[in-house]
């Protein structure tokens, strides 16, 4: 009976992560992973039955954390009692923890996942941000013209892309935290003024 070793499993996962980050899921093969990890292809299959299993082993925990982070942020509305400074601290803290702890895994999910169940993840979260923002606006006033809703789309897109651009640059955690704080401050203050025009 084949004895599976934790050290070998970790070598496989490290090799796979590096290849996925460099080449993407589709252009990475089990042969490449096995060679880099120093194991035979047949032995690799004893640890992971497929390339998909390796990818999801690397990313599932991060995806669950992304879901939880956005759920926490979406619990807050922009009503009359909205405190932008307090929300900036909350949002920045949530995103800093997420993006520093799971930086590489998030890049796998959004930049390297073509051919997996995660390939539309970025678009899905942009859509969820749009839906949340539209609900917030309609809660107070419903006189926006149909064409005006595109504003929500490009603001939501710019926030998500901005966060991803920060972690695509392989800088220190302190640099990431500082840039997240600046982006979140810009985003929240802009939105708070926008909502204030609707509820005043």
mmCIF file with all atom_site columns, C-alpha atoms in Angstrom:
data_model
loop_
_atom_site.group_PDB
_atom_site.id
_atom_site.type_symbol
_atom_site.label_atom_id
_atom_site.label_alt_id
_atom_site.label_comp_id
_atom_site.label_asym_id
_atom_site.label_entity_id
_atom_site.label_seq_id
_atom_site.pdbx_PDB_ins_code
_atom_site.Cartn_x
_atom_site.Cartn_y
_atom_site.Cartn_z
_atom_site.occupancy
_atom_site.B_iso_or_equiv
_atom_site.pdbx_formal_charge
_atom_site.auth_seq_id
_atom_site.auth_comp_id
_atom_site.auth_asym_id
_atom_site.auth_atom_id
_atom_site.pdbx_PDB_model_num
ATOM 1   C CA . UNK A 1 1   ? 0.000   0.000  0.000   1.00 0.00 ? 1   UNK A CA 1
ATOM 2   C CA . UNK A 1 2   ? 1.312   3.440  -0.983  1.00 0.00 ? 2   UNK A CA 1
ATOM 3   C CA . UNK A 1 3   ? 2.175   5.582  2.031   1.00 0.00 ? 3   UNK A CA 1
ATOM 4   C CA . UNK A 1 4   ? 1.312   9.233  1.387   1.00 0.00 ? 4   UNK A CA 1
ATOM 5   C CA . UNK A 1 5   ? 3.761   11.704 2.889   1.00 0.00 ? 5   UNK A CA 1
ATOM 6   C CA . UNK A 1 6   ? 2.900   15.237 3.976   1.00 0.00 ? 6   UNK A CA 1
ATOM 7   C CA . UNK A 1 7   ? 6.246   16.517 2.715   1.00 0.00 ? 7   UNK A CA 1
ATOM 8   C CA . UNK A 1 8   ? 5.616   15.128 -0.763  1.00 0.00 ? 8   UNK A CA 1
ATOM 9   C CA . UNK A 1 9   ? 2.090   16.551 -0.788  1.00 0.00 ? 9   UNK A CA 1
ATOM 10  C CA . UNK A 1 10  ? 3.455   19.997 0.078   1.00 0.00 ? 10  UNK A CA 1
ATOM 11  C CA . UNK A 1 11  ? 6.056   19.775 -2.697  1.00 0.00 ? 11  UNK A CA 1
ATOM 12  C CA . UNK A 1 12  ? 3.287   18.949 -5.158  1.00 0.00 ? 12  UNK A CA 1
ATOM 13  C CA . UNK A 1 13  ? 1.140   21.848 -3.982  1.00 0.00 ? 13  UNK A CA 1
ATOM 14  C CA . UNK A 1 14  ? 4.036   24.332 -4.112  1.00 0.00 ? 14  UNK A CA 1
ATOM 15  C CA . UNK A 1 15  ? 4.996   23.224 -7.607  1.00 0.00 ? 15  UNK A CA 1
ATOM 16  C CA . UNK A 1 16  ? 1.400   23.363 -8.806  1.00 0.00 ? 16  UNK A CA 1
ATOM 17  C CA . UNK A 1 17  ? 0.783   26.816 -7.321  1.00 0.00 ? 17  UNK A CA 1
ATOM 18  C CA . UNK A 1 18  ? 3.866   28.240 -9.026  1.00 0.00 ? 18  UNK A CA 1
ATOM 19  C CA . UNK A 1 19  ? 2.903   26.779 -12.392 1.00 0.00 ? 19  UNK A CA 1
ATOM 20  C CA . UNK A 1 20  ? -0.715  27.907 -12.083 1.00 0.00 ? 20  UNK A CA 1
ATOM 21  C CA . UNK A 1 21  ? 0.396   31.448 -11.209 1.00 0.00 ? 21  UNK A CA 1
ATOM 22  C CA . UNK A 1 22  ? 2.889   31.581 -14.084 1.00 0.00 ? 22  UNK A CA 1
ATOM 23  C CA . UNK A 1 23  ? 0.959   29.704 -16.775 1.00 0.00 ? 23  UNK A CA 1
ATOM 24  C CA . UNK A 1 24  ? -2.664  29.548 -15.681 1.00 0.00 ? 24  UNK A CA 1
ATOM 25  C CA . UNK A 1 25  ? -4.685  26.407 -15.054 1.00 0.00 ? 25  UNK A CA 1
ATOM 26  C CA . UNK A 1 26  ? -5.200  25.416 -18.687 1.00 0.00 ? 26  UNK A CA 1
ATOM 27  C CA . UNK A 1 27  ? -1.530  25.593 -19.669 1.00 0.00 ? 27  UNK A CA 1
ATOM 28  C CA . UNK A 1 28  ? -0.309  23.617 -16.662 1.00 0.00 ? 28  UNK A CA 1
ATOM 29  C CA . UNK A 1 29  ? -0.079  19.838 -16.947 1.00 0.00 ? 29  UNK A CA 1
ATOM 30  C CA . UNK A 1 30  ? 0.232   17.030 -14.443 1.00 0.00 ? 30  UNK A CA 1
ATOM 31  C CA . UNK A 1 31  ? 3.541   16.138 -16.119 1.00 0.00 ? 31  UNK A CA 1
ATOM 32  C CA . UNK A 1 32  ? 4.921   19.597 -15.366 1.00 0.00 ? 32  UNK A CA 1
ATOM 33  C CA . UNK A 1 33  ? 3.794   19.414 -11.744 1.00 0.00 ? 33  UNK A CA 1
ATOM 34  C CA . UNK A 1 34  ? 5.205   15.915 -11.218 1.00 0.00 ? 34  UNK A CA 1
ATOM 35  C CA . UNK A 1 35  ? 8.591   16.826 -12.696 1.00 0.00 ? 35  UNK A CA 1
ATOM 36  C CA . UNK A 1 36  ? 8.923   20.014 -10.629 1.00 0.00 ? 36  UNK A CA 1
ATOM 37  C CA . UNK A 1 37  ? 7.842   18.238 -7.431  1.00 0.00 ? 37  UNK A CA 1
ATOM 38  C CA . UNK A 1 38  ? 10.300  15.408 -8.039  1.00 0.00 ? 38  UNK A CA 1
ATOM 39  C CA . UNK A 1 39  ? 7.705   12.626 -8.128  1.00 0.00 ? 39  UNK A CA 1
ATOM 40  C CA . UNK A 1 40  ? 6.578   10.216 -10.798 1.00 0.00 ? 40  UNK A CA 1
ATOM 41  C CA . UNK A 1 41  ? 3.330   10.958 -12.587 1.00 0.00 ? 41  UNK A CA 1
ATOM 42  C CA . UNK A 1 42  ? 1.800   7.748  -11.240 1.00 0.00 ? 42  UNK A CA 1
ATOM 43  C CA . UNK A 1 43  ? 2.753   8.735  -7.700  1.00 0.00 ? 43  UNK A CA 1
ATOM 44  C CA . UNK A 1 44  ? 1.287   12.207 -8.243  1.00 0.00 ? 44  UNK A CA 1
ATOM 45  C CA . UNK A 1 45  ? -2.071  10.594 -8.988  1.00 0.00 ? 45  UNK A CA 1
ATOM 46  C CA . UNK A 1 46  ? -1.908  8.817  -5.639  1.00 0.00 ? 46  UNK A CA 1
ATOM 47  C CA . UNK A 1 47  ? -2.026  12.231 -3.980  1.00 0.00 ? 47  UNK A CA 1
ATOM 48  C CA . UNK A 1 48  ? -4.395  14.039 -6.331  1.00 0.00 ? 48  UNK A CA 1
ATOM 49  C CA . UNK A 1 49  ? -6.598  12.305 -8.918  1.00 0.00 ? 49  UNK A CA 1
ATOM 50  C CA . UNK A 1 50  ? -6.650  15.299 -11.257 1.00 0.00 ? 50  UNK A CA 1
ATOM 51  C CA . UNK A 1 51  ? -5.271  18.745 -11.958 1.00 0.00 ? 51  UNK A CA 1
ATOM 52  C CA . UNK A 1 52  ? -8.654  20.161 -10.937 1.00 0.00 ? 52  UNK A CA 1
ATOM 53  C CA . UNK A 1 53  ? -8.368  18.578 -7.498  1.00 0.00 ? 53  UNK A CA 1
ATOM 54  C CA . UNK A 1 54  ? -5.009  20.245 -6.961  1.00 0.00 ? 54  UNK A CA 1
ATOM 55  C CA . UNK A 1 55  ? -6.348  23.629 -8.060  1.00 0.00 ? 55  UNK A CA 1
ATOM 56  C CA . UNK A 1 56  ? -9.403  23.437 -5.805  1.00 0.00 ? 56  UNK A CA 1
ATOM 57  C CA . UNK A 1 57  ? -7.300  22.232 -2.887  1.00 0.00 ? 57  UNK A CA 1
ATOM 58  C CA . UNK A 1 58  ? -5.272  25.427 -3.278  1.00 0.00 ? 58  UNK A CA 1
ATOM 59  C CA . UNK A 1 59  ? -8.235  27.778 -3.729  1.00 0.00 ? 59  UNK A CA 1
ATOM 60  C CA . UNK A 1 60  ? -11.384 26.517 -1.977  1.00 0.00 ? 60  UNK A CA 1
ATOM 61  C CA . UNK A 1 61  ? -10.504 27.946 1.435   1.00 0.00 ? 61  UNK A CA 1
ATOM 62  C CA . UNK A 1 62  ? -9.701  31.348 -0.064  1.00 0.00 ? 62  UNK A CA 1
ATOM 63  C CA . UNK A 1 63  ? -12.953 31.381 -2.032  1.00 0.00 ? 63  UNK A CA 1
ATOM 64  C CA . UNK A 1 64  ? -14.943 30.684 1.134   1.00 0.00 ? 64  UNK A CA 1
ATOM 65  C CA . UNK A 1 65  ? -13.132 33.564 2.843   1.00 0.00 ? 65  UNK A CA 1
ATOM 66  C CA . UNK A 1 66  ? -13.902 35.906 -0.073  1.00 0.00 ? 66  UNK A CA 1
ATOM 67  C CA . UNK A 1 67  ? -17.592 35.008 0.214   1.00 0.00 ? 67  UNK A CA 1
ATOM 68  C CA . UNK A 1 68  ? -17.597 35.683 3.952   1.00 0.00 ? 68  UNK A CA 1
ATOM 69  C CA . UNK A 1 69  ? -15.801 39.012 3.571   1.00 0.00 ? 69  UNK A CA 1
ATOM 70  C CA . UNK A 1 70  ? -18.288 40.331 1.031   1.00 0.00 ? 70  UNK A CA 1
ATOM 71  C CA . UNK A 1 71  ? -21.234 39.077 3.073   1.00 0.00 ? 71  UNK A CA 1
ATOM 72  C CA . UNK A 1 72  ? -19.899 41.023 6.064   1.00 0.00 ? 72  UNK A CA 1
ATOM 73  C CA . UNK A 1 73  ? -19.496 44.189 4.011   1.00 0.00 ? 73  UNK A CA 1
ATOM 74  C CA . UNK A 1 74  ? -22.911 43.887 2.364   1.00 0.00 ? 74  UNK A CA 1
ATOM 75  C CA . UNK A 1 75  ? -24.606 43.880 5.773   1.00 0.00 ? 75  UNK A CA 1
ATOM 76  C CA . UNK A 1 76  ? -24.029 47.631 6.033   1.00 0.00 ? 76  UNK A CA 1
ATOM 77  C CA . UNK A 1 77  ? -26.324 50.111 4.328   1.00 0.00 ? 77  UNK A CA 1
ATOM 78  C CA . UNK A 1 78  ? -25.821 53.745 3.436   1.00 0.00 ? 78  UNK A CA 1
ATOM 79  C CA . UNK A 1 79  ? -28.794 55.252 5.242   1.00 0.00 ? 79  UNK A CA 1
ATOM 80  C CA . UNK A 1 80  ? -29.004 58.423 7.262   1.00 0.00 ? 80  UNK A CA 1
ATOM 81  C CA . UNK A 1 81  ? -26.991 56.888 10.117  1.00 0.00 ? 81  UNK A CA 1
ATOM 82  C CA . UNK A 1 82  ? -24.182 55.786 7.815   1.00 0.00 ? 82  UNK A CA 1
ATOM 83  C CA . UNK A 1 83  ? -20.766 56.683 9.256   1.00 0.00 ? 83  UNK A CA 1
ATOM 84  C CA . UNK A 1 84  ? -18.261 56.700 6.376   1.00 0.00 ? 84  UNK A CA 1
ATOM 85  C CA . UNK A 1 85  ? -15.175 56.917 8.604   1.00 0.00 ? 85  UNK A CA 1
ATOM 86  C CA . UNK A 1 86  ? -16.256 53.914 10.651  1.00 0.00 ? 86  UNK A CA 1
ATOM 87  C CA . UNK A 1 87  ? -17.076 51.959 7.499   1.00 0.00 ? 87  UNK A CA 1
ATOM 88  C CA . UNK A 1 88  ? -13.706 52.835 5.954   1.00 0.00 ? 88  UNK A CA 1
ATOM 89  C CA . UNK A 1 89  ? -11.951 51.283 8.961   1.00 0.00 ? 89  UNK A CA 1
ATOM 90  C CA . UNK A 1 90  ? -14.173 48.198 8.832   1.00 0.00 ? 90  UNK A CA 1
ATOM 91  C CA . UNK A 1 91  ? -13.893 47.713 5.073   1.00 0.00 ? 91  UNK A CA 1
ATOM 92  C CA . UNK A 1 92  ? -10.152 48.335 5.019   1.00 0.00 ? 92  UNK A CA 1
ATOM 93  C CA . UNK A 1 93  ? -9.595  45.876 7.880   1.00 0.00 ? 93  UNK A CA 1
ATOM 94  C CA . UNK A 1 94  ? -11.674 43.140 6.225   1.00 0.00 ? 94  UNK A CA 1
ATOM 95  C CA . UNK A 1 95  ? -9.973  43.580 2.855   1.00 0.00 ? 95  UNK A CA 1
ATOM 96  C CA . UNK A 1 96  ? -6.467  43.889 4.311   1.00 0.00 ? 96  UNK A CA 1
ATOM 97  C CA . UNK A 1 97  ? -6.865  40.607 6.184   1.00 0.00 ? 97  UNK A CA 1
ATOM 98  C CA . UNK A 1 98  ? -8.300  38.863 3.126   1.00 0.00 ? 98  UNK A CA 1
ATOM 99  C CA . UNK A 1 99  ? -5.793  40.134 0.579   1.00 0.00 ? 99  UNK A CA 1
ATOM 100 C CA . UNK A 1 100 ? -2.650  39.698 2.676   1.00 0.00 ? 100 UNK A CA 1
ATOM 101 C CA . UNK A 1 101 ? -3.564  36.218 3.932   1.00 0.00 ? 101 UNK A CA 1
ATOM 102 C CA . UNK A 1 102 ? -4.744  34.857 0.579   1.00 0.00 ? 102 UNK A CA 1
ATOM 103 C CA . UNK A 1 103 ? -2.936  37.019 -1.975  1.00 0.00 ? 103 UNK A CA 1
ATOM 104 C CA . UNK A 1 104 ? -1.664  34.218 -4.212  1.00 0.00 ? 104 UNK A CA 1
ATOM 105 C CA . UNK A 1 105 ? -4.821  32.144 -3.881  1.00 0.00 ? 105 UNK A CA 1
ATOM 106 C CA . UNK A 1 106 ? -6.986  35.106 -4.919  1.00 0.00 ? 106 UNK A CA 1
ATOM 107 C CA . UNK A 1 107 ? -4.781  35.667 -7.955  1.00 0.00 ? 107 UNK A CA 1
ATOM 108 C CA . UNK A 1 108 ? -5.230  31.998 -8.826  1.00 0.00 ? 108 UNK A CA 1
ATOM 109 C CA . UNK A 1 109 ? -9.000  32.406 -8.630  1.00 0.00 ? 109 UNK A CA 1
ATOM 110 C CA . UNK A 1 110 ? -9.325  35.614 -10.654 1.00 0.00 ? 110 UNK A CA 1
ATOM 111 C CA . UNK A 1 111 ? -6.347  35.555 -13.048 1.00 0.00 ? 111 UNK A CA 1
ATOM 112 C CA . UNK A 1 112 ? -5.408  31.903 -13.529 1.00 0.00 ? 112 UNK A CA 1
ATOM 113 C CA . UNK A 1 113 ? -8.664  29.942 -13.354 1.00 0.00 ? 113 UNK A CA 1
ATOM 114 C CA . UNK A 1 114 ? -9.797  29.654 -16.965 1.00 0.00 ? 114 UNK A CA 1
ATOM 115 C CA . UNK A 1 115 ? -11.073 26.098 -17.401 1.00 0.00 ? 115 UNK A CA 1
ATOM 116 C CA . UNK A 1 116 ? -12.218 25.787 -13.772 1.00 0.00 ? 116 UNK A CA 1
ATOM 117 C CA . UNK A 1 117 ? -15.459 26.560 -11.957 1.00 0.00 ? 117 UNK A CA 1
ATOM 118 C CA . UNK A 1 118 ? -13.890 29.815 -10.735 1.00 0.00 ? 118 UNK A CA 1
ATOM 119 C CA . UNK A 1 119 ? -13.247 31.438 -14.124 1.00 0.00 ? 119 UNK A CA 1
ATOM 120 C CA . UNK A 1 120 ? -16.235 33.819 -13.799 1.00 0.00 ? 120 UNK A CA 1
ATOM 121 C CA . UNK A 1 121 ? -15.625 34.674 -10.141 1.00 0.00 ? 121 UNK A CA 1
ATOM 122 C CA . UNK A 1 122 ? -14.481 38.256 -10.711 1.00 0.00 ? 122 UNK A CA 1
ATOM 123 C CA . UNK A 1 123 ? -17.529 39.049 -12.847 1.00 0.00 ? 123 UNK A CA 1
ATOM 124 C CA . UNK A 1 124 ? -19.792 37.406 -10.282 1.00 0.00 ? 124 UNK A CA 1
ATOM 125 C CA . UNK A 1 125 ? -18.519 39.587 -7.435  1.00 0.00 ? 125 UNK A CA 1
ATOM 126 C CA . UNK A 1 126 ? -18.723 42.730 -9.572  1.00 0.00 ? 126 UNK A CA 1
ATOM 127 C CA . UNK A 1 127 ? -22.355 41.832 -10.312 1.00 0.00 ? 127 UNK A CA 1
ATOM 128 C CA . UNK A 1 128 ? -23.056 41.274 -6.631  1.00 0.00 ? 128 UNK A CA 1
ATOM 129 C CA . UNK A 1 129 ? -21.591 44.668 -5.778  1.00 0.00 ? 129 UNK A CA 1
ATOM 130 C CA . UNK A 1 130 ? -23.753 46.259 -8.470  1.00 0.00 ? 130 UNK A CA 1
ATOM 131 C CA . UNK A 1 131 ? -26.882 44.546 -7.152  1.00 0.00 ? 131 UNK A CA 1
ATOM 132 C CA . UNK A 1 132 ? -26.128 45.629 -3.593  1.00 0.00 ? 132 UNK A CA 1
ATOM 133 C CA . UNK A 1 133 ? -25.520 49.241 -4.641  1.00 0.00 ? 133 UNK A CA 1
ATOM 134 C CA . UNK A 1 134 ? -28.692 49.352 -6.736  1.00 0.00 ? 134 UNK A CA 1
ATOM 135 C CA . UNK A 1 135 ? -30.734 48.020 -3.813  1.00 0.00 ? 135 UNK A CA 1
ATOM 136 C CA . UNK A 1 136 ? -29.260 50.721 -1.605  1.00 0.00 ? 136 UNK A CA 1
ATOM 137 C CA . UNK A 1 137 ? -30.180 53.450 -4.074  1.00 0.00 ? 137 UNK A CA 1
ATOM 138 C CA . UNK A 1 138 ? -33.694 52.173 -4.675  1.00 0.00 ? 138 UNK A CA 1
ATOM 139 C CA . UNK A 1 139 ? -34.279 52.000 -0.944  1.00 0.00 ? 139 UNK A CA 1
ATOM 140 C CA . UNK A 1 140 ? -34.282 55.801 -0.820  1.00 0.00 ? 140 UNK A CA 1
ATOM 141 C CA . UNK A 1 141 ? -35.158 57.112 -4.269  1.00 0.00 ? 141 UNK A CA 1
ATOM 142 C CA . UNK A 1 142 ? -36.119 55.476 -7.547  1.00 0.00 ? 142 UNK A CA 1
ATOM 143 C CA . UNK A 1 143 ? -35.819 58.388 -9.949  1.00 0.00 ? 143 UNK A CA 1
ATOM 144 C CA . UNK A 1 144 ? -32.532 57.391 -11.575 1.00 0.00 ? 144 UNK A CA 1
ATOM 145 C CA . UNK A 1 145 ? -32.898 56.938 -15.314 1.00 0.00 ? 145 UNK A CA 1
ATOM 146 C CA . UNK A 1 146 ? -32.136 53.518 -16.768 1.00 0.00 ? 146 UNK A CA 1
ATOM 147 C CA . UNK A 1 147 ? -28.924 54.748 -18.366 1.00 0.00 ? 147 UNK A CA 1
ATOM 148 C CA . UNK A 1 148 ? -27.691 56.036 -15.007 1.00 0.00 ? 148 UNK A CA 1
ATOM 149 C CA . UNK A 1 149 ? -27.280 52.512 -13.634 1.00 0.00 ? 149 UNK A CA 1
ATOM 150 C CA . UNK A 1 150 ? -24.159 52.033 -15.748 1.00 0.00 ? 150 UNK A CA 1
ATOM 151 C CA . UNK A 1 151 ? -22.442 54.312 -13.247 1.00 0.00 ? 151 UNK A CA 1
ATOM 152 C CA . UNK A 1 152 ? -22.873 51.584 -10.625 1.00 0.00 ? 152 UNK A CA 1
ATOM 153 C CA . UNK A 1 153 ? -21.292 49.054 -12.974 1.00 0.00 ? 153 UNK A CA 1
ATOM 154 C CA . UNK A 1 154 ? -18.089 50.958 -13.639 1.00 0.00 ? 154 UNK A CA 1
ATOM 155 C CA . UNK A 1 155 ? -17.670 52.046 -10.023 1.00 0.00 ? 155 UNK A CA 1
ATOM 156 C CA . UNK A 1 156 ? -18.052 48.430 -8.856  1.00 0.00 ? 156 UNK A CA 1
ATOM 157 C CA . UNK A 1 157 ? -15.658 47.249 -11.550 1.00 0.00 ? 157 UNK A CA 1
ATOM 158 C CA . UNK A 1 158 ? -13.072 49.891 -10.677 1.00 0.00 ? 158 UNK A CA 1
ATOM 159 C CA . UNK A 1 159 ? -13.068 48.892 -7.000  1.00 0.00 ? 159 UNK A CA 1
ATOM 160 C CA . UNK A 1 160 ? -12.591 45.179 -7.701  1.00 0.00 ? 160 UNK A CA 1
ATOM 161 C CA . UNK A 1 161 ? -9.949  45.825 -10.361 1.00 0.00 ? 161 UNK A CA 1
ATOM 162 C CA . UNK A 1 162 ? -8.202  48.290 -8.068  1.00 0.00 ? 162 UNK A CA 1
ATOM 163 C CA . UNK A 1 163 ? -7.946  45.737 -5.271  1.00 0.00 ? 163 UNK A CA 1
ATOM 164 C CA . UNK A 1 164 ? -6.635  43.110 -7.674  1.00 0.00 ? 164 UNK A CA 1
ATOM 165 C CA . UNK A 1 165 ? -4.100  45.518 -9.151  1.00 0.00 ? 165 UNK A CA 1
ATOM 166 C CA . UNK A 1 166 ? -2.747  46.140 -5.655  1.00 0.00 ? 166 UNK A CA 1
ATOM 167 C CA . UNK A 1 167 ? -2.061  42.464 -5.000  1.00 0.00 ? 167 UNK A CA 1
ATOM 168 C CA . UNK A 1 168 ? -0.761  41.808 -8.519  1.00 0.00 ? 168 UNK A CA 1
ATOM 169 C CA . UNK A 1 169 ? 2.232   43.916 -7.524  1.00 0.00 ? 169 UNK A CA 1
ATOM 170 C CA . UNK A 1 170 ? 4.237   41.655 -5.258  1.00 0.00 ? 170 UNK A CA 1
ATOM 171 C CA . UNK A 1 171 ? 4.966   44.243 -2.579  1.00 0.00 ? 171 UNK A CA 1
ATOM 172 C CA . UNK A 1 172 ? 5.151   44.089 1.206   1.00 0.00 ? 172 UNK A CA 1
ATOM 173 C CA . UNK A 1 173 ? 2.098   43.635 3.409   1.00 0.00 ? 173 UNK A CA 1
ATOM 174 C CA . UNK A 1 174 ? 2.572   47.202 4.667   1.00 0.00 ? 174 UNK A CA 1
ATOM 175 C CA . UNK A 1 175 ? 2.487   48.525 1.089   1.00 0.00 ? 175 UNK A CA 1
ATOM 176 C CA . UNK A 1 176 ? -0.649  46.484 0.358   1.00 0.00 ? 176 UNK A CA 1
ATOM 177 C CA . UNK A 1 177 ? -2.369  47.737 3.520   1.00 0.00 ? 177 UNK A CA 1
ATOM 178 C CA . UNK A 1 178 ? -1.544  51.372 2.753   1.00 0.00 ? 178 UNK A CA 1
ATOM 179 C CA . UNK A 1 179 ? -2.864  51.166 -0.801  1.00 0.00 ? 179 UNK A CA 1
ATOM 180 C CA . UNK A 1 180 ? -6.011  49.340 0.272   1.00 0.00 ? 180 UNK A CA 1
ATOM 181 C CA . UNK A 1 181 ? -6.672  52.078 2.838   1.00 0.00 ? 181 UNK A CA 1
ATOM 182 C CA . UNK A 1 182 ? -6.298  54.789 0.190   1.00 0.00 ? 182 UNK A CA 1
ATOM 183 C CA . UNK A 1 183 ? -8.529  52.981 -2.312  1.00 0.00 ? 183 UNK A CA 1
ATOM 184 C CA . UNK A 1 184 ? -11.224 52.227 0.255   1.00 0.00 ? 184 UNK A CA 1
ATOM 185 C CA . UNK A 1 185 ? -11.189 55.828 1.525   1.00 0.00 ? 185 UNK A CA 1
ATOM 186 C CA . UNK A 1 186 ? -11.614 57.142 -2.024  1.00 0.00 ? 186 UNK A CA 1
ATOM 187 C CA . UNK A 1 187 ? -14.405 54.632 -2.737  1.00 0.00 ? 187 UNK A CA 1
ATOM 188 C CA . UNK A 1 188 ? -16.398 55.113 0.477   1.00 0.00 ? 188 UNK A CA 1
ATOM 189 C CA . UNK A 1 189 ? -16.211 58.921 0.506   1.00 0.00 ? 189 UNK A CA 1
ATOM 190 C CA . UNK A 1 190 ? -17.332 59.018 -3.110  1.00 0.00 ? 190 UNK A CA 1
ATOM 191 C CA . UNK A 1 191 ? -20.239 56.700 -2.421  1.00 0.00 ? 191 UNK A CA 1
ATOM 192 C CA . UNK A 1 192 ? -21.258 58.467 0.780   1.00 0.00 ? 192 UNK A CA 1
ATOM 193 C CA . UNK A 1 193 ? -21.526 61.795 -1.066  1.00 0.00 ? 193 UNK A CA 1
ATOM 194 C CA . UNK A 1 194 ? -23.388 60.103 -3.897  1.00 0.00 ? 194 UNK A CA 1
ATOM 195 C CA . UNK A 1 195 ? -25.929 58.549 -1.525  1.00 0.00 ? 195 UNK A CA 1
ATOM 196 C CA . UNK A 1 196 ? -26.241 61.798 0.431   1.00 0.00 ? 196 UNK A CA 1
ATOM 197 C CA . UNK A 1 197 ? -27.549 63.517 -2.697  1.00 0.00 ? 197 UNK A CA 1
ATOM 198 C CA . UNK A 1 198 ? -30.337 60.943 -2.878  1.00 0.00 ? 198 UNK A CA 1
ATOM 199 C CA . UNK A 1 199 ? -31.420 61.008 0.756   1.00 0.00 ? 199 UNK A CA 1
ATOM 200 C CA . UNK A 1 200 ? -31.113 64.757 1.380   1.00 0.00 ? 200 UNK A CA 1
#
